[in-house]
Short mmCIF file of C-alpha atoms in Angstrom, two decimals:
data_model
loop_
_atom_site.label_atom_id
_atom_site.label_comp_id
_atom_site.label_asym_id
_atom_site.label_seq_id
_atom_site.Cartn_x
_atom_site.Cartn_y
_atom_site.Cartn_z
CA UNK K 1 71.72 75.94 115.03
CA UNK K 2 73.01 76.83 118.50
CA UNK K 3 69.75 75.73 120.12
CA UNK K 4 70.60 72.20 118.96
CA UNK K 5 74.14 72.53 120.34
CA UNK K 6 72.76 73.84 123.63
CA UNK K 7 70.34 70.91 123.85
CA UNK K 8 73.30 68.53 123.64
CA UNK K 9 75.21 70.53 126.25
CA UNK K 10 72.20 70.53 128.56
CA UNK K 11 71.84 66.75 128.24
CA UNK K 12 75.50 66.23 129.04
CA UNK K 13 75.40 68.59 132.03
CA UNK K 14 72.28 66.89 133.37
CA UNK K 15 74.01 63.51 133.32
CA UNK K 16 77.20 64.85 134.93
CA UNK K 17 75.73 67.33 137.43
CA UNK K 18 76.15 66.93 141.16
CA UNK K 19 73.24 67.34 143.53
CA UNK K 20 72.41 70.97 144.31
CA UNK K 21 72.30 74.19 142.31
CA UNK K 22 73.24 73.42 138.73
CA UNK K 23 74.39 75.91 136.16
CA UNK K 24 74.68 75.49 132.44
CA UNK K 25 77.19 76.97 130.03
CA UNK K 26 75.53 77.50 126.66
CA UNK K 27 76.26 79.30 123.41
CA UNK K 28 74.55 82.61 122.62
CA UNK K 29 71.51 82.00 120.41
CA UNK K 30 71.56 85.37 118.66
CA UNK K 31 71.10 85.77 114.92
CA UNK K 32 74.83 86.24 114.23
CA UNK K 33 76.05 82.89 112.87
CA UNK K 34 79.64 83.80 113.76
CA UNK K 35 78.86 84.45 117.43
CA UNK K 36 80.16 81.78 119.80
CA UNK K 37 79.90 83.77 123.02
CA UNK K 38 79.07 81.66 126.06
CA UNK K 39 76.38 82.31 128.65
CA UNK K 40 76.14 80.88 132.16
CA UNK K 41 72.72 80.40 133.72
CA UNK K 42 70.80 78.06 136.02
CA UNK K 43 69.50 74.88 134.41
CA UNK K 44 65.98 75.81 135.58
CA UNK K 45 66.11 79.05 133.54
CA UNK K 46 67.35 77.16 130.49
CA UNK K 47 64.41 74.75 130.78
CA UNK K 48 61.98 77.65 131.22
CA UNK K 49 63.27 79.31 128.04
CA UNK K 50 63.21 76.03 126.09
CA UNK K 51 59.56 75.47 127.04
CA UNK K 52 58.59 78.19 124.54
CA UNK K 53 60.02 77.64 121.05
CA UNK K 54 59.84 81.40 120.37
CA UNK K 55 62.25 82.32 123.19
CA UNK K 56 66.04 82.39 122.96
CA UNK K 57 69.02 83.13 125.20
CA UNK K 58 71.35 85.88 123.99
CA UNK K 59 74.24 87.89 125.30
CA UNK K 60 73.20 91.42 126.30
CA UNK K 61 73.52 93.64 123.25
CA UNK K 62 72.99 90.75 120.80
CA UNK K 63 69.21 91.19 120.56
CA UNK K 64 67.71 92.14 117.17
CA UNK K 65 64.86 94.65 117.80
CA UNK K 66 63.40 94.21 114.30
CA UNK K 67 62.40 90.57 114.95
CA UNK K 68 62.47 90.02 118.72
CA UNK K 69 61.68 91.62 122.05
CA UNK K 70 63.70 91.31 125.26
CA UNK K 71 61.39 89.69 127.82
CA UNK K 72 63.95 89.19 130.60
CA UNK K 73 67.16 91.05 131.37
CA UNK K 74 69.87 89.54 133.54
CA UNK K 75 73.45 90.68 133.82
CA UNK K 76 74.85 87.59 132.08
CA UNK K 77 72.08 86.97 129.54
CA UNK K 78 68.85 88.26 128.01
CA UNK K 79 65.83 86.19 127.06
CA UNK K 80 64.29 87.33 123.79
CA UNK K 81 61.01 86.36 122.20
CA UNK K 82 60.57 86.30 118.44
CA UNK K 83 57.85 88.59 117.10
CA UNK K 84 54.53 87.12 115.94
CA UNK K 85 54.30 86.05 112.33
CA UNK K 86 57.31 84.92 110.33
CA UNK K 87 59.98 85.12 113.06
CA UNK K 88 57.86 83.20 115.59
CA UNK K 89 56.80 80.63 112.98
CA UNK K 90 60.41 80.00 111.90
CA UNK K 91 61.48 79.58 115.53
CA UNK K 92 58.75 76.98 116.10
CA UNK K 93 59.58 75.12 112.87
CA UNK K 94 63.28 74.86 113.80
CA UNK K 95 62.79 74.05 117.49
CA UNK K 96 64.82 70.90 118.29
CA UNK K 97 62.25 69.90 120.94
CA UNK K 98 59.31 69.95 118.53
#
């Protein structure tokens, strides 16, 4: 659900951004439906993560080891990749860019 929200935020920020380094404020994409924590990251990183439907942006500590692996660790955010099989398939099926 929050990937769709973040897609709308990204589109808005792209239209409003000034020239130069752009950052994006997005909502944590962890599995907790009640989580509304915000993450700040460069637009380029957001686009890199969105290029793979199995990767998500989460707040550090919000990863779920049973279904995903942390593939990048930054102070403000982690990038997680859903495990092969069911979790990866579900991520691809619900990807708003597909």
